[in-house]
């Protein structure tokens, strides 16, 4: 393990923001973490665990140690009549894992195709897309507690999954390094094509017989048409969560704005499309210097090249203020701010 000092994170975040960290270490062995924990320089230092850097915004230099997780390996752990349990190292690329499942005919993650980032962050955020969330295929994970150096197992209920939420995003943030995740995949697929434009895309592709490979292809195609490729335009996907509001507030908004886009949520609440709210405030396609709001998807803030993290953060505040002023709705950032 090499520990670098005064290290640039520009290539390690998909926003492409220039920020430096005092220390940077790439870990691939449990022993690496134990070495970091035992090193006097890091006992009191702030720690930040990093995967693919696709859901993070650096607004300043980091005065601690960034620990980049490179734990590798994909293997079938065990099988039952209907399921295959696959254990995956946290440092594996998420989409490569999805492709592995498709090649082996393990169903369940095809709707989550092409989400950037690594497997270790997938339960942290409870990633979701096209009607599926990681919690739907999650069996358990192993995580190393940085202070004690001990490995703990977490079941789904212990992870306390919610919409883009888990215990690792809140109470345990940067205290545990997720080292592996075990997924429960189906031997017999249950196709989920009810969301948005999937069916239309499958028709366009001329698909006669449904398969997980076809669904994955359709989703890759929809995503590529809507979301900017971080290799071309810096971004971290949806910058905000879709806000969940009471049915009363929803009705008030609907009376004034009959076209509001909303979906039924738990406990009689409604989930509003934040992209629609932001677009209505006139932000879609906005650009100032090198920061802005994407022209095809108003939920995505972008860096055209040399934007600073705090410029994007300040823009996010302006967007939140305007949405609150127009609709009385409080947006919450989805991206992790450092
Ligand atoms: P990072 O950005 O490196 O880290 C994210 C957070 O997790 C940080 O707080 C970090 O400290 C923590 N973390 C990372 N690894 C670990 C670990 N091993 N142990 C403990 N904590 C850890 N997300 C969706 O849910 N659905 C989408 O459809 C979607 N689309 C996207 C499209 C684009 C173009 C982009 C750029 C992003 C999109 N995202 C989406 C967001 C992002 O891909 C996910 O949140 C992804 O899981 C982040 O993975 P990462 O490895 O890059 O995490
Ligand atoms: N919309 C607009 N204007 C916009 C964007 C969206 O009016 O600029 C409206 C449209 O009516 C559209 C609806 O919002 O039909 C929903 O848009 P979309 O299907 O693009 O999905 P989203 O709600 O904006 C969520 C997730 C995405 C995920 C997609 C597909 C959140 C915060 N975002 O976006 O996840 O890929 O659904 O399931 O829940 C991410 O988390 O980073 C992410 C990209």
PDB file of N, CA and C in Angstrom, residues 199 201-211 213-215 217-218:
ATOM      1  N   UNK A 199     -40.669  -0.218 -21.840  1.00  0.00           N
ATOM      2  CA  UNK A 199     -41.423  -1.004 -22.829  1.00  0.00           C
ATOM      3  C   UNK A 199     -41.262  -0.423 -24.238  1.00  0.00           C
ATOM      4  N   UNK A 201     -38.850   1.355 -25.362  1.00  0.00           N
ATOM      5  CA  UNK A 201     -37.485   1.140 -25.852  1.00  0.00           C
ATOM      6  C   UNK A 201     -37.325  -0.309 -26.347  1.00  0.00           C
ATOM      7  N   UNK A 202     -37.941  -1.260 -25.631  1.00  0.00           N
ATOM      8  CA  UNK A 202     -37.858  -2.667 -26.045  1.00  0.00           C
ATOM      9  C   UNK A 202     -38.545  -2.846 -27.400  1.00  0.00           C
ATOM     10  N   UNK A 203     -39.686  -2.144 -27.585  1.00  0.00           N
ATOM     11  CA  UNK A 203     -40.389  -2.209 -28.875  1.00  0.00           C
ATOM     12  C   UNK A 203     -39.501  -1.663 -29.979  1.00  0.00           C
ATOM     13  N   UNK A 204     -38.877  -0.507 -29.665  1.00  0.00           N
ATOM     14  CA  UNK A 204     -38.000   0.136 -30.651  1.00  0.00           C
ATOM     15  C   UNK A 204     -36.857  -0.802 -31.054  1.00  0.00           C
ATOM     16  N   UNK A 205     -36.394  -1.582 -30.075  1.00  0.00           N
ATOM     17  CA  UNK A 205     -35.282  -2.513 -30.336  1.00  0.00           C
ATOM     18  C   UNK A 205     -35.770  -3.765 -31.085  1.00  0.00           C
ATOM     19  N   UNK A 206     -37.093  -3.914 -31.213  1.00  0.00           N
ATOM     20  CA  UNK A 206     -37.662  -5.084 -31.897  1.00  0.00           C
ATOM     21  C   UNK A 206     -37.573  -6.351 -31.068  1.00  0.00           C
ATOM     22  N   UNK A 207     -37.564  -6.210 -29.735  1.00  0.00           N
ATOM     23  CA  UNK A 207     -37.433  -7.391 -28.863  1.00  0.00           C
ATOM     24  C   UNK A 207     -38.754  -8.160 -28.838  1.00  0.00           C
ATOM     25  N   UNK A 208     -38.692  -9.441 -29.202  1.00  0.00           N
ATOM     26  CA  UNK A 208     -39.915 -10.270 -29.219  1.00  0.00           C
ATOM     27  C   UNK A 208     -40.018 -11.052 -27.910  1.00  0.00           C
ATOM     28  N   UNK A 209     -38.851 -11.533 -27.447  1.00  0.00           N
ATOM     29  CA  UNK A 209     -38.870 -12.334 -26.216  1.00  0.00           C
ATOM     30  C   UNK A 209     -38.054 -11.626 -25.145  1.00  0.00           C
ATOM     31  N   UNK A 210     -38.689 -11.361 -24.021  1.00  0.00           N
ATOM     32  CA  UNK A 210     -37.989 -10.637 -22.945  1.00  0.00           C
ATOM     33  C   UNK A 210     -36.832 -11.445 -22.388  1.00  0.00           C
ATOM     34  N   UNK A 211     -35.758 -10.754 -22.051  1.00  0.00           N
ATOM     35  CA  UNK A 211     -34.633 -11.408 -21.368  1.00  0.00           C
ATOM     36  C   UNK A 211     -33.955 -10.339 -20.522  1.00  0.00           C
ATOM     37  N   UNK A 213     -30.891  -9.653 -20.598  1.00  0.00           N
ATOM     38  CA  UNK A 213     -29.926  -8.953 -21.479  1.00  0.00           C
ATOM     39  C   UNK A 213     -30.639  -7.848 -22.258  1.00  0.00           C
ATOM     40  N   UNK A 214     -31.857  -8.132 -22.737  1.00  0.00           N
ATOM     41  CA  UNK A 214     -32.596  -7.121 -23.514  1.00  0.00           C
ATOM     42  C   UNK A 214     -32.985  -5.946 -22.622  1.00  0.00           C
ATOM     43  N   UNK A 215     -33.427  -6.244 -21.410  1.00  0.00           N
ATOM     44  CA  UNK A 215     -33.815  -5.157 -20.489  1.00  0.00           C
ATOM     45  C   UNK A 215     -32.587  -4.285 -20.190  1.00  0.00           C
ATOM     46  N   UNK A 217     -29.964  -3.797 -22.017  1.00  0.00           N
ATOM     47  CA  UNK A 217     -29.647  -2.991 -23.216  1.00  0.00           C
ATOM     48  C   UNK A 217     -30.587  -1.800 -23.343  1.00  0.00           C
ATOM     49  N   UNK A 218     -31.884  -2.050 -23.114  1.00  0.00           N
ATOM     50  CA  UNK A 218     -32.879  -0.973 -23.225  1.00  0.00           C
ATOM     51  C   UNK A 218     -32.567   0.119 -22.197  1.00  0.00           C
TER      52      UNK A 218
END
